[in-house]
């Protein structure tokens, strides 16, 4: 342990240094000039500081204020050594952050006892600080582990849903990337955009509850069949809702709301405008756009420009105007996502070659 002793009197400096050496594992660092002490403190952090009150150029009170002005020295105990017994001096020093006083002429056993107590207090504070840091690091580690587990669960559930959903894995990847892009462009923040990208693939998880004869029907659905198909939003929400994992709660929100329309004509709850969760409004744009530009057994793949025109036409009706504008403002990136995540084996419409 290093103890800084600052005193312009060499005799006092010698005496205090000798007292410090009698302490276990303590080494004195002596300075006659407060200015030299300030320079030394710029690159060093002692375990204790002893200051003489009366010194030329800068007195102990000024040096004390400088020390307490350095945040990294906040926890270093400071002892003022003074021959002045006036109460106002001591009160001022305490107000400036002094921890204790020694009165000249010093009594060696008293000095040793006070220094030991202050050093023990500093060590205890350091242990508490280290323990708090360790605890914070452990909490961060466990939180990260839970986050990874949640992400893995979402990924596995998404893969499971693909086995029953006729839509391709490339569609799921594209719409997730579109969702992230929209969130970023709309200023939703990096963390939210990343979470949306991870949760969006769960949007149609409820389709695992739809009968095969409807889910896998090659043509358009009848009104009765469409009523059954639309239940997948509520089914997906029931599967994912009330989880302790934030990512699954976000996925549940998306599953329930991504078929709502901005004008209130969507399903399952007929929500309108900002009553539709932000995640649902974003994924609605991503999902519909990719569905338009993808081949289905009952439709051809639209060109990017055709799909864009449809989206613009339905701005404010199906889609949130501000979010759609954000999506279209990143059109070059939209095209890049489409190009880089193309379906490996494009399906052909019956009769086409």
CSV table of C-alpha atoms in Angstrom, one decimal:
chain,number,residue,atom,x,y,z
A,1,UNK,CA,0.0,0.0,0.0
A,2,UNK,CA,1.2,3.5,-0.8
A,3,UNK,CA,0.6,6.4,1.5
A,4,UNK,CA,1.2,9.9,0.2
A,5,UNK,CA,2.6,12.3,2.7
A,6,UNK,CA,2.7,16.0,1.8
A,7,UNK,CA,4.4,18.5,4.1
A,8,UNK,CA,6.8,21.4,3.4
A,9,UNK,CA,8.7,20.7,6.6
A,10,UNK,CA,11.4,18.0,6.0
A,11,UNK,CA,11.5,17.0,9.7
A,12,UNK,CA,7.7,16.4,9.8
A,13,UNK,CA,8.0,14.6,6.6
A,14,UNK,CA,10.7,12.3,8.0
A,15,UNK,CA,8.7,11.6,11.1
A,16,UNK,CA,5.5,10.7,9.3
A,17,UNK,CA,7.4,8.5,6.8
A,18,UNK,CA,8.9,6.6,9.7
A,19,UNK,CA,5.5,6.1,11.3
A,20,UNK,CA,4.1,4.9,8.0
A,21,UNK,CA,6.8,2.3,7.6
A,22,UNK,CA,5.8,0.8,10.9
A,23,UNK,CA,2.5,-0.1,9.4
A,24,UNK,CA,2.1,-3.6,7.8
A,25,UNK,CA,2.7,-3.5,4.0
A,26,UNK,CA,2.7,0.3,3.9
A,27,UNK,CA,5.2,2.4,1.9
A,28,UNK,CA,5.4,6.2,2.2
A,29,UNK,CA,5.6,8.5,-0.8
A,30,UNK,CA,6.8,11.9,0.4
A,31,UNK,CA,6.4,15.2,-1.2
A,32,UNK,CA,7.5,18.6,0.1
A,33,UNK,CA,5.6,20.6,-2.6
A,34,UNK,CA,1.8,20.4,-3.0
A,35,UNK,CA,2.4,21.2,-6.7
A,36,UNK,CA,4.7,18.1,-7.0
A,37,UNK,CA,2.0,16.1,-5.2
A,38,UNK,CA,-0.6,17.2,-7.7
A,39,UNK,CA,1.6,16.1,-10.6
A,40,UNK,CA,2.3,12.7,-9.0
A,41,UNK,CA,-1.5,12.2,-8.4
A,42,UNK,CA,-2.2,12.6,-12.1
A,43,UNK,CA,-0.7,9.2,-12.7
A,44,UNK,CA,-1.0,7.5,-9.4
A,45,UNK,CA,-3.7,6.5,-6.8
A,46,UNK,CA,-2.4,6.1,-3.3
A,47,UNK,CA,-4.3,4.2,-0.6
A,48,UNK,CA,-4.1,7.1,1.9
A,49,UNK,CA,-3.1,10.8,1.8
A,50,UNK,CA,-1.7,12.8,4.7
A,51,UNK,CA,-1.7,16.6,4.1
A,52,UNK,CA,-0.2,19.4,6.2
A,53,UNK,CA,-2.6,22.2,6.4
A,54,UNK,CA,-0.2,25.2,6.2
A,55,UNK,CA,2.1,25.0,3.1
A,56,UNK,CA,3.4,27.7,0.7
A,57,UNK,CA,2.1,28.1,-2.8
A,58,UNK,CA,-0.9,25.9,-2.1
A,59,UNK,CA,-2.2,25.1,1.4
A,60,UNK,CA,-3.6,21.7,2.4
A,61,UNK,CA,-7.2,22.9,1.9
A,62,UNK,CA,-6.5,23.8,-1.7
A,63,UNK,CA,-4.8,20.5,-2.4
A,64,UNK,CA,-7.7,18.7,-0.7
A,65,UNK,CA,-10.2,20.4,-3.1
A,66,UNK,CA,-8.0,19.3,-6.0
A,67,UNK,CA,-8.0,15.7,-4.8
A,68,UNK,CA,-11.7,15.6,-4.4
A,69,UNK,CA,-12.1,17.1,-7.8
A,70,UNK,CA,-10.7,13.9,-9.3
A,71,UNK,CA,-13.4,11.3,-9.5
A,72,UNK,CA,-10.9,8.4,-9.5
A,73,UNK,CA,-9.6,9.6,-6.1
A,74,UNK,CA,-13.1,9.8,-4.5
A,75,UNK,CA,-12.5,6.8,-2.3
A,76,UNK,CA,-9.0,7.6,-1.2
A,77,UNK,CA,-9.0,8.6,2.6
A,78,UNK,CA,-7.4,12.0,3.3
A,79,UNK,CA,-6.1,13.0,6.7
A,80,UNK,CA,-5.3,16.7,7.5
A,81,UNK,CA,-2.4,17.4,9.8
A,82,UNK,CA,-2.7,20.8,11.5
A,83,UNK,CA,-1.5,22.7,14.5
A,84,UNK,CA,-4.7,24.9,14.3
A,85,UNK,CA,-7.4,23.6,16.7
A,86,UNK,CA,-10.0,26.1,15.5
A,87,UNK,CA,-13.4,24.4,14.9
A,88,UNK,CA,-14.1,26.3,11.7
A,89,UNK,CA,-10.9,24.9,10.0
A,90,UNK,CA,-12.0,21.4,10.8
A,91,UNK,CA,-15.6,22.0,9.6
A,92,UNK,CA,-14.3,23.5,6.3
A,93,UNK,CA,-12.0,20.5,5.8
A,94,UNK,CA,-14.8,18.1,6.5
A,95,UNK,CA,-17.0,19.9,4.0
A,96,UNK,CA,-14.3,19.6,1.4
A,97,UNK,CA,-14.0,15.9,1.9
A,98,UNK,CA,-11.4,15.4,4.6
A,99,UNK,CA,-11.8,12.0,6.5
A,100,UNK,CA,-9.9,12.7,9.7
A,101,UNK,CA,-7.5,15.1,11.5
A,102,UNK,CA,-4.2,14.8,13.3
A,103,UNK,CA,-3.1,17.6,15.6
A,104,UNK,CA,0.5,18.6,15.9
A,105,UNK,CA,2.6,17.5,17.7
A,106,UNK,CA,1.4,14.1,16.7
A,107,UNK,CA,1.2,11.2,19.1
A,108,UNK,CA,2.7,8.1,17.4
A,109,UNK,CA,0.3,5.4,18.7
A,110,UNK,CA,-2.7,7.6,17.9
A,111,UNK,CA,-1.4,8.2,14.3
A,112,UNK,CA,-0.8,4.5,13.8
A,113,UNK,CA,-4.3,3.6,15.1
A,114,UNK,CA,-6.1,6.2,12.9
A,115,UNK,CA,-4.1,5.2,9.8
A,116,UNK,CA,-4.8,1.5,10.4
A,117,UNK,CA,-8.5,2.2,10.7
A,118,UNK,CA,-8.6,4.3,7.6
A,119,UNK,CA,-6.6,1.7,5.6
A,120,UNK,CA,-8.9,-1.1,6.8
A,121,UNK,CA,-11.9,1.0,5.8
A,122,UNK,CA,-10.5,1.6,2.3
A,123,UNK,CA,-9.8,-2.1,1.9
A,124,UNK,CA,-13.4,-3.0,3.0
A,125,UNK,CA,-14.8,-0.5,0.4
A,126,UNK,CA,-12.5,-1.9,-2.3
A,127,UNK,CA,-13.8,-5.4,-1.5
A,128,UNK,CA,-17.4,-4.3,-1.6
A,129,UNK,CA,-16.7,-2.5,-4.9
A,130,UNK,CA,-15.0,-5.6,-6.3
A,131,UNK,CA,-17.8,-7.8,-5.0
A,132,UNK,CA,-20.4,-5.5,-6.6
A,133,UNK,CA,-18.5,-5.6,-9.9
A,134,UNK,CA,-18.3,-9.4,-9.7
A,135,UNK,CA,-22.0,-9.5,-9.0
A,136,UNK,CA,-22.8,-7.2,-11.9
A,137,UNK,CA,-20.6,-9.3,-14.2
A,138,UNK,CA,-22.4,-12.5,-13.0
A,139,UNK,CA,-25.8,-10.9,-13.6
A,140,UNK,CA,-24.7,-9.8,-17.1
A,141,UNK,CA,-23.4,-13.3,-17.8
A,142,UNK,CA,-26.7,-15.0,-16.7
A,143,UNK,CA,-28.8,-12.4,-18.5
A,144,UNK,CA,-26.8,-13.0,-21.7
A,145,UNK,CA,-27.2,-16.8,-21.3
A,146,UNK,CA,-30.9,-16.4,-20.9
A,147,UNK,CA,-31.0,-14.2,-24.0
A,148,UNK,CA,-29.1,-16.8,-26.0
A,149,UNK,CA,-31.5,-19.5,-24.7
A,150,UNK,CA,-34.4,-17.4,-25.7
A,151,UNK,CA,-33.0,-16.8,-29.2
A,152,UNK,CA,-32.3,-20.5,-29.6
A,153,UNK,CA,-35.8,-21.4,-28.6
A,154,UNK,CA,-37.2,-18.9,-31.1
A,155,UNK,CA,-34.9,-20.3,-33.8
A,156,UNK,CA,-36.0,-23.9,-33.1
A,157,UNK,CA,-39.7,-23.0,-33.0
A,158,UNK,CA,-39.3,-21.1,-36.3
A,159,UNK,CA,-37.7,-24.2,-37.9
A,160,UNK,CA,-40.4,-26.4,-36.5
A,161,UNK,CA,-43.1,-24.2,-38.1
A,162,UNK,CA,-41.4,-24.4,-41.5
A,163,UNK,CA,-42.2,-28.1,-41.7
A,164,UNK,CA,-46.0,-27.3,-41.8
A,165,UNK,CA,-45.9,-23.9,-43.5
A,166,UNK,CA,-45.7,-24.1,-47.3
A,167,UNK,CA,-43.8,-20.8,-47.4
A,168,UNK,CA,-40.0,-21.2,-47.8
A,169,UNK,CA,-37.3,-20.5,-45.3
A,170,UNK,CA,-36.0,-17.8,-47.6
A,171,UNK,CA,-39.3,-16.0,-47.3
A,172,UNK,CA,-39.0,-16.1,-43.5
A,173,UNK,CA,-35.4,-14.8,-43.7
A,174,UNK,CA,-36.3,-12.0,-46.1
A,175,UNK,CA,-39.3,-10.7,-44.2
A,176,UNK,CA,-37.2,-10.8,-41.0
A,177,UNK,CA,-34.5,-8.7,-42.7
A,178,UNK,CA,-37.1,-6.3,-44.1
A,179,UNK,CA,-38.5,-5.9,-40.6
A,180,UNK,CA,-35.1,-5.1,-39.2
A,181,UNK,CA,-34.5,-2.6,-42.0
A,182,UNK,CA,-37.8,-0.8,-41.4
A,183,UNK,CA,-37.2,-0.5,-37.7
A,184,UNK,CA,-33.8,0.9,-38.3
A,185,UNK,CA,-35.0,3.4,-41.0
A,186,UNK,CA,-37.9,4.5,-38.7
A,187,UNK,CA,-35.4,5.3,-35.9
A,188,UNK,CA,-36.6,2.5,-33.5
A,189,UNK,CA,-33.0,1.8,-32.2
A,190,UNK,CA,-30.5,-0.9,-33.0
A,191,UNK,CA,-31.5,-3.1,-30.1
A,192,UNK,CA,-35.2,-3.1,-31.0
A,193,UNK,CA,-34.4,-3.7,-34.7
A,194,UNK,CA,-32.2,-6.7,-33.8
A,195,UNK,CA,-34.9,-8.2,-31.5
A,196,UNK,CA,-37.5,-7.7,-34.3
A,197,UNK,CA,-35.3,-9.5,-36.7
A,198,UNK,CA,-35.1,-12.5,-34.3
A,199,UNK,CA,-38.8,-12.5,-33.4
A,200,UNK,CA,-40.3,-11.8,-36.8
A,201,UNK,CA,-39.8,-15.4,-38.1
A,202,UNK,CA,-42.3,-16.5,-35.5
A,203,UNK,CA,-45.1,-14.5,-37.1
A,204,UNK,CA,-47.0,-17.5,-38.5
A,205,UNK,CA,-46.2,-20.1,-35.9
A,206,UNK,CA,-50.0,-20.4,-35.3
A,207,UNK,CA,-50.3,-22.1,-38.7
A,208,UNK,CA,-49.3,-25.4,-37.0
A,209,UNK,CA,-52.8,-25.4,-35.6
A,210,UNK,CA,-54.5,-25.1,-39.0
A,211,UNK,CA,-55.7,-28.3,-40.7
A,212,UNK,CA,-53.5,-29.5,-43.6
A,213,UNK,CA,-56.5,-29.5,-46.0
A,214,UNK,CA,-56.6,-25.8,-45.6
A,215,UNK,CA,-53.0,-24.9,-44.9
A,216,UNK,CA,-51.7,-26.9,-47.9
A,217,UNK,CA,-54.5,-26.3,-50.3
A,218,UNK,CA,-52.9,-25.4,-53.7
A,219,UNK,CA,-55.6,-22.9,-54.8
A,220,UNK,CA,-57.4,-20.0,-53.2
A,221,UNK,CA,-59.3,-20.6,-50.0
A,222,UNK,CA,-63.1,-20.3,-49.8
A,223,UNK,CA,-64.5,-17.8,-47.4
A,224,UNK,CA,-65.2,-20.5,-44.8
A,225,UNK,CA,-61.6,-21.8,-45.2
A,226,UNK,CA,-60.2,-18.3,-44.9
A,227,UNK,CA,-62.1,-17.9,-41.6
A,228,UNK,CA,-60.3,-21.0,-40.3
A,229,UNK,CA,-57.0,-19.8,-41.7
A,230,UNK,CA,-57.3,-16.5,-40.0
A,231,UNK,CA,-57.3,-18.2,-36.6
A,232,UNK,CA,-53.6,-18.8,-36.9
A,233,UNK,CA,-52.9,-15.3,-35.5
A,234,UNK,CA,-54.7,-16.0,-32.3
A,235,UNK,CA,-53.3,-19.5,-32.1
A,236,UNK,CA,-49.7,-18.2,-32.5
A,237,UNK,CA,-50.4,-15.7,-29.7
A,238,UNK,CA,-51.6,-18.4,-27.4
A,239,UNK,CA,-48.5,-20.5,-28.1
A,240,UNK,CA,-46.1,-17.6,-27.4
A,241,UNK,CA,-47.9,-15.3,-24.9
A,242,UNK,CA,-47.0,-14.8,-21.2
A,243,UNK,CA,-43.4,-16.1,-21.5
A,244,UNK,CA,-40.7,-14.9,-19.2
A,245,UNK,CA,-38.5,-14.5,-22.2
A,246,UNK,CA,-38.8,-11.0,-23.7
A,247,UNK,CA,-38.1,-12.2,-27.2
A,248,UNK,CA,-41.0,-14.6,-27.1
A,249,UNK,CA,-43.3,-11.9,-25.7
A,250,UNK,CA,-42.4,-9.8,-28.7
A,251,UNK,CA,-43.0,-12.7,-31.0
A,252,UNK,CA,-46.4,-13.2,-29.5
A,253,UNK,CA,-47.3,-9.6,-30.1
A,254,UNK,CA,-46.2,-10.0,-33.8
A,255,UNK,CA,-48.1,-13.2,-34.2
A,256,UNK,CA,-51.3,-11.6,-33.0
A,257,UNK,CA,-51.1,-8.2,-34.8
A,258,UNK,CA,-49.3,-8.6,-38.1
A,259,UNK,CA,-52.5,-9.1,-40.0
A,260,UNK,CA,-54.1,-5.9,-38.6
A,261,UNK,CA,-54.5,-3.1,-41.1
A,262,UNK,CA,-53.9,0.6,-40.5
A,263,UNK,CA,-57.5,1.5,-41.4
A,264,UNK,CA,-59.0,-1.0,-39.0
A,265,UNK,CA,-60.1,-3.6,-41.6
A,266,UNK,CA,-57.6,-6.3,-40.6
A,267,UNK,CA,-57.9,-9.2,-38.2
A,268,UNK,CA,-58.2,-10.7,-35.7
A,269,UNK,CA,-59.1,-7.6,-33.6
A,270,UNK,CA,-59.8,-4.9,-36.2
A,271,UNK,CA,-57.3,-2.6,-34.6
A,272,UNK,CA,-56.4,0.7,-36.4
A,273,UNK,CA,-53.6,3.2,-36.4
A,274,UNK,CA,-51.3,3.4,-33.4
A,275,UNK,CA,-53.6,0.9,-31.6
A,276,UNK,CA,-51.8,-1.7,-33.6
A,277,UNK,CA,-48.5,-2.6,-31.9
A,278,UNK,CA,-45.4,-1.1,-33.6
A,279,UNK,CA,-44.0,-4.6,-34.2
A,280,UNK,CA,-47.2,-5.7,-36.0
A,281,UNK,CA,-47.3,-2.6,-38.2
A,282,UNK,CA,-43.6,-3.2,-39.2
A,283,UNK,CA,-44.0,-6.9,-39.9
A,284,UNK,CA,-47.2,-6.3,-41.9
A,285,UNK,CA,-45.2,-4.3,-44.4
A,286,UNK,CA,-42.3,-6.9,-44.5
A,287,UNK,CA,-44.6,-9.9,-44.8
A,288,UNK,CA,-47.0,-8.5,-47.5
A,289,UNK,CA,-44.2,-7.1,-49.6
A,290,UNK,CA,-42.3,-10.4,-49.6
A,291,UNK,CA,-45.5,-12.4,-50.3
A,292,UNK,CA,-46.2,-10.2,-53.3
A,293,UNK,CA,-42.7,-10.8,-54.7
A,294,UNK,CA,-42.7,-14.5,-54.1
A,295,UNK,CA,-44.2,-17.3,-56.1
A,296,UNK,CA,-47.2,-19.1,-54.6
A,297,UNK,CA,-49.2,-22.1,-56.0
A,298,UNK,CA,-52.0,-19.7,-56.7
A,299,UNK,CA,-50.1,-16.7,-58.0
A,300,UNK,CA,-47.0,-15.6,-59.9
A,301,UNK,CA,-44.2,-13.6,-58.4
A,302,UNK,CA,-44.7,-9.9,-58.8
A,303,UNK,CA,-41.8,-7.7,-59.9
A,304,UNK,CA,-40.3,-5.4,-57.3
A,305,UNK,CA,-41.8,-2.3,-59.0
A,306,UNK,CA,-45.2,-3.9,-59.1
A,307,UNK,CA,-45.1,-4.7,-55.4
A,308,UNK,CA,-43.8,-1.2,-54.6
A,309,UNK,CA,-46.7,0.3,-56.5
A,310,UNK,CA,-49.2,-1.9,-54.6
A,311,UNK,CA,-47.6,-0.9,-51.3
A,312,UNK,CA,-47.8,2.8,-52.1
A,313,UNK,CA,-51.4,2.4,-53.2
A,314,UNK,CA,-52.3,1.0,-49.8
A,315,UNK,CA,-50.4,3.5,-47.8
A,316,UNK,CA,-52.6,4.7,-45.0
A,317,UNK,CA,-55.1,1.8,-45.6
A,318,UNK,CA,-53.2,-1.4,-45.0
A,319,UNK,CA,-49.9,0.1,-44.1
A,320,UNK,CA,-48.7,2.7,-41.6
A,321,UNK,CA,-47.7,5.6,-43.8
A,322,UNK,CA,-44.6,6.6,-41.8
A,323,UNK,CA,-43.3,3.1,-41.6
A,324,UNK,CA,-43.9,2.5,-45.3
A,325,UNK,CA,-42.1,5.6,-46.2
A,326,UNK,CA,-39.2,4.4,-44.0
A,327,UNK,CA,-39.2,1.1,-45.9
A,328,UNK,CA,-39.2,2.7,-49.3
A,329,UNK,CA,-36.5,5.2,-48.3
A,330,UNK,CA,-34.1,2.2,-48.1
A,331,UNK,CA,-35.1,0.8,-51.5
A,332,UNK,CA,-31.6,-0.1,-52.6
A,333,UNK,CA,-31.2,-2.2,-49.5
A,334,UNK,CA,-34.6,-3.8,-50.0
A,335,UNK,CA,-33.5,-4.9,-53.5
A,336,UNK,CA,-30.2,-6.2,-52.0
A,337,UNK,CA,-32.0,-8.3,-49.4
A,338,UNK,CA,-34.3,-9.8,-52.1
A,339,UNK,CA,-31.3,-10.6,-54.4
A,340,UNK,CA,-29.1,-12.1,-51.6
A,341,UNK,CA,-31.8,-14.3,-50.2
A,342,UNK,CA,-33.5,-15.6,-53.2
A,343,UNK,CA,-35.5,-18.9,-53.1
A,344,UNK,CA,-33.2,-21.8,-53.9
A,345,UNK,CA,-35.8,-23.6,-56.0
A,346,UNK,CA,-38.4,-21.2,-57.3
A,347,UNK,CA,-41.8,-22.9,-57.6
A,348,UNK,CA,-43.6,-22.9,-60.9
A,349,UNK,CA,-47.2,-22.1,-61.4
A,350,UNK,CA,-49.0,-25.1,-62.9
A,351,UNK,CA,-49.0,-24.7,-66.7
A,352,UNK,CA,-45.9,-22.4,-66.7
A,353,UNK,CA,-42.6,-23.5,-68.1
